[in-house]
Amino acid sequence: MALRPARALLAAAVLLASSGCASGEGQGPTTAPHPTVTHHGLFVEYGSVAELEGAADAVLVGEVLSATPELVELAPPEYAGTDPEANPTLGAPEPGDPDYEAAEPDEFVYTVYEVAVVEGVEGRFAAGDRVQVRLVGGLWDGVLHEWHGVTHPDVGETYAFFVSDVEAGDGAEAVEALNPTQSMFRELSDGDFEPLSR
């Protein structure tokens, strides 16, 4: 890790333990009133910035240039085997059976942030790179999808991101927040960083 961000991020570790779950204030790319759906998720919790860094595929500091909503479809999981705990579909109707109903894919709203990398702290990104950072939640089809405890970054601001790789259909460099409640830190005017979600 580079010295300035490393020192600032390690100093933020003290604040990390108190970040917990936030109210989601200011979440998403808009502040206009919209019908809101609040989602609750279980995210892997990390006890320190060092743990975040160890789990991340990359750590970068970058300026958020834009925010675009995206609907992501996740295919239903495929199960196999004869153990009911490992295969919850055991005994259920199969394709071709009259009672069979295909499982619908799960759909989740994400916001994709275009980020100009200022500094690559760990991993493959370097200053000057552009990367798409996905974060759960956002405005889709007139409905604001909030995730409990997740605060979204603001366009035009600089953040440190701890990210994991995801597949991007358009070939762009795409990553997502390692833990949407813990893995983003806002850069302050003095060069230090503070957790985005508190």
JSON list of N, CA and C in Angstrom, two decimals, residues 56-91:
[
{"chain": "A", "resi": 56, "resn": "ALA", "atom": "N", "xyz": [-9.67, -8.22, -0.72]},
{"chain": "A", "resi": 56, "resn": "ALA", "atom": "CA", "xyz": [-9.97, -7.49, -1.95]},
{"chain": "A", "resi": 56, "resn": "ALA", "atom": "C", "xyz": [-9.12, -7.99, -3.11]},
{"chain": "A", "resi": 57, "resn": "ASP", "atom": "N", "xyz": [-9.71, -7.98, -4.32]},
{"chain": "A", "resi": 57, "resn": "ASP", "atom": "CA", "xyz": [-8.93, -8.24, -5.53]},
{"chain": "A", "resi": 57, "resn": "ASP", "atom": "C", "xyz": [-8.11, -7.02, -5.90]},
{"chain": "A", "resi": 58, "resn": "ALA", "atom": "N", "xyz": [-8.57, -5.84, -5.50]},
{"chain": "A", "resi": 58, "resn": "ALA", "atom": "CA", "xyz": [-7.85, -4.59, -5.77]},
{"chain": "A", "resi": 58, "resn": "ALA", "atom": "C", "xyz": [-8.29, -3.53, -4.77]},
{"chain": "A", "resi": 59, "resn": "VAL", "atom": "N", "xyz": [-7.37, -2.60, -4.52]},
{"chain": "A", "resi": 59, "resn": "VAL", "atom": "CA", "xyz": [-7.66, -1.41, -3.71]},
{"chain": "A", "resi": 59, "resn": "VAL", "atom": "C", "xyz": [-7.24, -0.22, -4.56]},
{"chain": "A", "resi": 60, "resn": "LEU", "atom": "N", "xyz": [-8.14, 0.75, -4.72]},
{"chain": "A", "resi": 60, "resn": "LEU", "atom": "CA", "xyz": [-7.82, 1.90, -5.54]},
{"chain": "A", "resi": 60, "resn": "LEU", "atom": "C", "xyz": [-8.41, 3.16, -4.93]},
{"chain": "A", "resi": 61, "resn": "VAL", "atom": "N", "xyz": [-7.81, 4.28, -5.29]},
{"chain": "A", "resi": 61, "resn": "VAL", "atom": "CA", "xyz": [-8.35, 5.59, -4.94]},
{"chain": "A", "resi": 61, "resn": "VAL", "atom": "C", "xyz": [-8.76, 6.23, -6.25]},
{"chain": "A", "resi": 62, "resn": "GLY", "atom": "N", "xyz": [-10.00, 6.73, -6.33]},
{"chain": "A", "resi": 62, "resn": "GLY", "atom": "CA", "xyz": [-10.45, 7.30, -7.58]},
{"chain": "A", "resi": 62, "resn": "GLY", "atom": "C", "xyz": [-11.59, 8.28, -7.41]},
{"chain": "A", "resi": 63, "resn": "GLU", "atom": "N", "xyz": [-11.76, 9.12, -8.44]},
{"chain": "A", "resi": 63, "resn": "GLU", "atom": "CA", "xyz": [-12.84, 10.10, -8.47]},
{"chain": "A", "resi": 63, "resn": "GLU", "atom": "C", "xyz": [-14.03, 9.51, -9.21]},
{"chain": "A", "resi": 64, "resn": "VAL", "atom": "N", "xyz": [-15.21, 9.65, -8.62]},
{"chain": "A", "resi": 64, "resn": "VAL", "atom": "CA", "xyz": [-16.44, 9.16, -9.24]},
{"chain": "A", "resi": 64, "resn": "VAL", "atom": "C", "xyz": [-16.87, 10.16, -10.31]},
{"chain": "A", "resi": 65, "resn": "LEU", "atom": "N", "xyz": [-16.93, 9.69, -11.57]},
{"chain": "A", "resi": 65, "resn": "LEU", "atom": "CA", "xyz": [-17.27, 10.55, -12.70]},
{"chain": "A", "resi": 65, "resn": "LEU", "atom": "C", "xyz": [-18.75, 10.53, -13.04]},
{"chain": "A", "resi": 66, "resn": "SER", "atom": "N", "xyz": [-19.40, 9.37, -12.88]},
{"chain": "A", "resi": 66, "resn": "SER", "atom": "CA", "xyz": [-20.81, 9.26, -13.24]},
{"chain": "A", "resi": 66, "resn": "SER", "atom": "C", "xyz": [-21.42, 8.07, -12.51]},
{"chain": "A", "resi": 67, "resn": "ALA", "atom": "N", "xyz": [-22.76, 8.04, -12.52]},
{"chain": "A", "resi": 67, "resn": "ALA", "atom": "CA", "xyz": [-23.51, 6.94, -11.90]},
{"chain": "A", "resi": 67, "resn": "ALA", "atom": "C", "xyz": [-24.63, 6.53, -12.85]},
{"chain": "A", "resi": 68, "resn": "THR", "atom": "N", "xyz": [-24.72, 5.22, -13.13]},
{"chain": "A", "resi": 68, "resn": "THR", "atom": "CA", "xyz": [-25.73, 4.70, -14.05]},
{"chain": "A", "resi": 68, "resn": "THR", "atom": "C", "xyz": [-26.40, 3.48, -13.42]},
{"chain": "A", "resi": 69, "resn": "PRO", "atom": "N", "xyz": [-27.75, 3.46, -13.38]},
{"chain": "A", "resi": 69, "resn": "PRO", "atom": "CA", "xyz": [-28.42, 2.28, -12.83]},
{"chain": "A", "resi": 69, "resn": "PRO", "atom": "C", "xyz": [-28.33, 1.10, -13.79]},
{"chain": "A", "resi": 70, "resn": "GLU", "atom": "N", "xyz": [-28.40, -0.10, -13.22]},
{"chain": "A", "resi": 70, "resn": "GLU", "atom": "CA", "xyz": [-28.30, -1.32, -14.02]},
{"chain": "A", "resi": 70, "resn": "GLU", "atom": "C", "xyz": [-29.13, -2.40, -13.34]},
{"chain": "A", "resi": 71, "resn": "LEU", "atom": "N", "xyz": [-29.89, -3.16, -14.11]},
{"chain": "A", "resi": 71, "resn": "LEU", "atom": "CA", "xyz": [-30.63, -4.30, -13.58]},
{"chain": "A", "resi": 71, "resn": "LEU", "atom": "C", "xyz": [-29.83, -5.56, -13.89]},
{"chain": "A", "resi": 72, "resn": "VAL", "atom": "N", "xyz": [-29.46, -6.29, -12.85]},
{"chain": "A", "resi": 72, "resn": "VAL", "atom": "CA", "xyz": [-28.64, -7.48, -13.00]},
{"chain": "A", "resi": 72, "resn": "VAL", "atom": "C", "xyz": [-29.49, -8.70, -12.70]},
{"chain": "A", "resi": 73, "resn": "GLU", "atom": "N", "xyz": [-29.49, -9.66, -13.63]},
{"chain": "A", "resi": 73, "resn": "GLU", "atom": "CA", "xyz": [-30.20, -10.92, -13.42]},
{"chain": "A", "resi": 73, "resn": "GLU", "atom": "C", "xyz": [-29.21, -11.98, -13.00]},
{"chain": "A", "resi": 74, "resn": "LEU", "atom": "N", "xyz": [-29.51, -12.63, -11.90]},
{"chain": "A", "resi": 74, "resn": "LEU", "atom": "CA", "xyz": [-28.69, -13.74, -11.44]},
{"chain": "A", "resi": 74, "resn": "LEU", "atom": "C", "xyz": [-29.47, -15.02, -11.67]},
{"chain": "A", "resi": 75, "resn": "ALA", "atom": "N", "xyz": [-28.88, -15.94, -12.40]},
{"chain": "A", "resi": 75, "resn": "ALA", "atom": "CA", "xyz": [-29.55, -17.21, -12.68]},
{"chain": "A", "resi": 75, "resn": "ALA", "atom": "C", "xyz": [-29.76, -17.97, -11.38]},
{"chain": "A", "resi": 76, "resn": "PRO", "atom": "N", "xyz": [-30.87, -18.70, -11.28]},
{"chain": "A", "resi": 76, "resn": "PRO", "atom": "CA", "xyz": [-31.08, -19.48, -10.06]},
{"chain": "A", "resi": 76, "resn": "PRO", "atom": "C", "xyz": [-29.98, -20.53, -9.92]},
{"chain": "A", "resi": 77, "resn": "PRO", "atom": "N", "xyz": [-29.61, -20.85, -8.70]},
{"chain": "A", "resi": 77, "resn": "PRO", "atom": "CA", "xyz": [-28.55, -21.85, -8.51]},
{"chain": "A", "resi": 77, "resn": "PRO", "atom": "C", "xyz": [-29.00, -23.23, -8.99]},
{"chain": "A", "resi": 78, "resn": "GLU", "atom": "N", "xyz": [-28.04, -24.00, -9.43]},
{"chain": "A", "resi": 78, "resn": "GLU", "atom": "CA", "xyz": [-28.32, -25.38, -9.84]},
{"chain": "A", "resi": 78, "resn": "GLU", "atom": "C", "xyz": [-27.88, -26.30, -8.72]},
{"chain": "A", "resi": 79, "resn": "TYR", "atom": "N", "xyz": [-28.76, -27.20, -8.33]},
{"chain": "A", "resi": 79, "resn": "TYR", "atom": "CA", "xyz": [-28.47, -28.13, -7.24]},
{"chain": "A", "resi": 79, "resn": "TYR", "atom": "C", "xyz": [-28.39, -29.54, -7.79]},
{"chain": "A", "resi": 80, "resn": "ALA", "atom": "N", "xyz": [-27.62, -30.40, -7.11]},
{"chain": "A", "resi": 80, "resn": "ALA", "atom": "CA", "xyz": [-27.50, -31.80, -7.51]},
{"chain": "A", "resi": 80, "resn": "ALA", "atom": "C", "xyz": [-27.24, -32.63, -6.26]},
{"chain": "A", "resi": 81, "resn": "GLY", "atom": "N", "xyz": [-27.43, -33.92, -6.39]},
{"chain": "A", "resi": 81, "resn": "GLY", "atom": "CA", "xyz": [-27.13, -34.82, -5.28]},
{"chain": "A", "resi": 81, "resn": "GLY", "atom": "C", "xyz": [-28.37, -35.30, -4.57]},
{"chain": "A", "resi": 82, "resn": "THR", "atom": "N", "xyz": [-28.17, -36.23, -3.65]},
{"chain": "A", "resi": 82, "resn": "THR", "atom": "CA", "xyz": [-29.28, -36.85, -2.94]},
{"chain": "A", "resi": 82, "resn": "THR", "atom": "C", "xyz": [-29.38, -36.40, -1.48]},
{"chain": "A", "resi": 83, "resn": "ASP", "atom": "N", "xyz": [-28.55, -35.48, -1.08]},
{"chain": "A", "resi": 83, "resn": "ASP", "atom": "CA", "xyz": [-28.60, -34.94, 0.29]},
{"chain": "A", "resi": 83, "resn": "ASP", "atom": "C", "xyz": [-29.57, -33.76, 0.31]},
{"chain": "A", "resi": 84, "resn": "PRO", "atom": "N", "xyz": [-30.67, -33.85, 1.08]},
{"chain": "A", "resi": 84, "resn": "PRO", "atom": "CA", "xyz": [-31.66, -32.76, 1.09]},
{"chain": "A", "resi": 84, "resn": "PRO", "atom": "C", "xyz": [-31.09, -31.42, 1.55]},
{"chain": "A", "resi": 85, "resn": "GLU", "atom": "N", "xyz": [-30.07, -31.43, 2.41]},
{"chain": "A", "resi": 85, "resn": "GLU", "atom": "CA", "xyz": [-29.48, -30.16, 2.85]},
{"chain": "A", "resi": 85, "resn": "GLU", "atom": "C", "xyz": [-28.67, -29.51, 1.73]},
{"chain": "A", "resi": 86, "resn": "ALA", "atom": "N", "xyz": [-28.01, -30.31, 0.92]},
{"chain": "A", "resi": 86, "resn": "ALA", "atom": "CA", "xyz": [-27.20, -29.78, -0.18]},
{"chain": "A", "resi": 86, "resn": "ALA", "atom": "C", "xyz": [-28.05, -29.53, -1.42]},
{"chain": "A", "resi": 87, "resn": "ASN", "atom": "N", "xyz": [-29.21, -30.18, -1.50]},
{"chain": "A", "resi": 87, "resn": "ASN", "atom": "CA", "xyz": [-30.07, -30.06, -2.67]},
{"chain": "A", "resi": 87, "resn": "ASN", "atom": "C", "xyz": [-31.51, -29.80, -2.23]},
{"chain": "A", "resi": 88, "resn": "PRO", "atom": "N", "xyz": [-31.87, -28.53, -1.99]},
{"chain": "A", "resi": 88, "resn": "PRO", "atom": "CA", "xyz": [-33.22, -28.23, -1.53]},
{"chain": "A", "resi": 88, "resn": "PRO", "atom": "C", "xyz": [-34.30, -28.51, -2.57]},
{"chain": "A", "resi": 89, "resn": "THR", "atom": "N", "xyz": [-33.92, -28.79, -3.82]},
{"chain": "A", "resi": 89, "resn": "THR", "atom": "CA", "xyz": [-34.91, -29.09, -4.86]},
{"chain": "A", "resi": 89, "resn": "THR", "atom": "C", "xyz": [-35.17, -30.59, -4.99]},
{"chain": "A", "resi": 90, "resn": "LEU", "atom": "N", "xyz": [-34.55, -31.39, -4.14]},
{"chain": "A", "resi": 90, "resn": "LEU", "atom": "CA", "xyz": [-34.70, -32.84, -4.21]},
{"chain": "A", "resi": 90, "resn": "LEU", "atom": "C", "xyz": [-36.18, -33.21, -4.08]},
{"chain": "A", "resi": 91, "resn": "GLY", "atom": "N", "xyz": [-36.69, -33.97, -5.02]},
{"chain": "A", "resi": 91, "resn": "GLY", "atom": "CA", "xyz": [-38.09, -34.40, -4.99]},
{"chain": "A", "resi": 91, "resn": "GLY", "atom": "C", "xyz": [-39.05, -33.42, -5.65]}
]
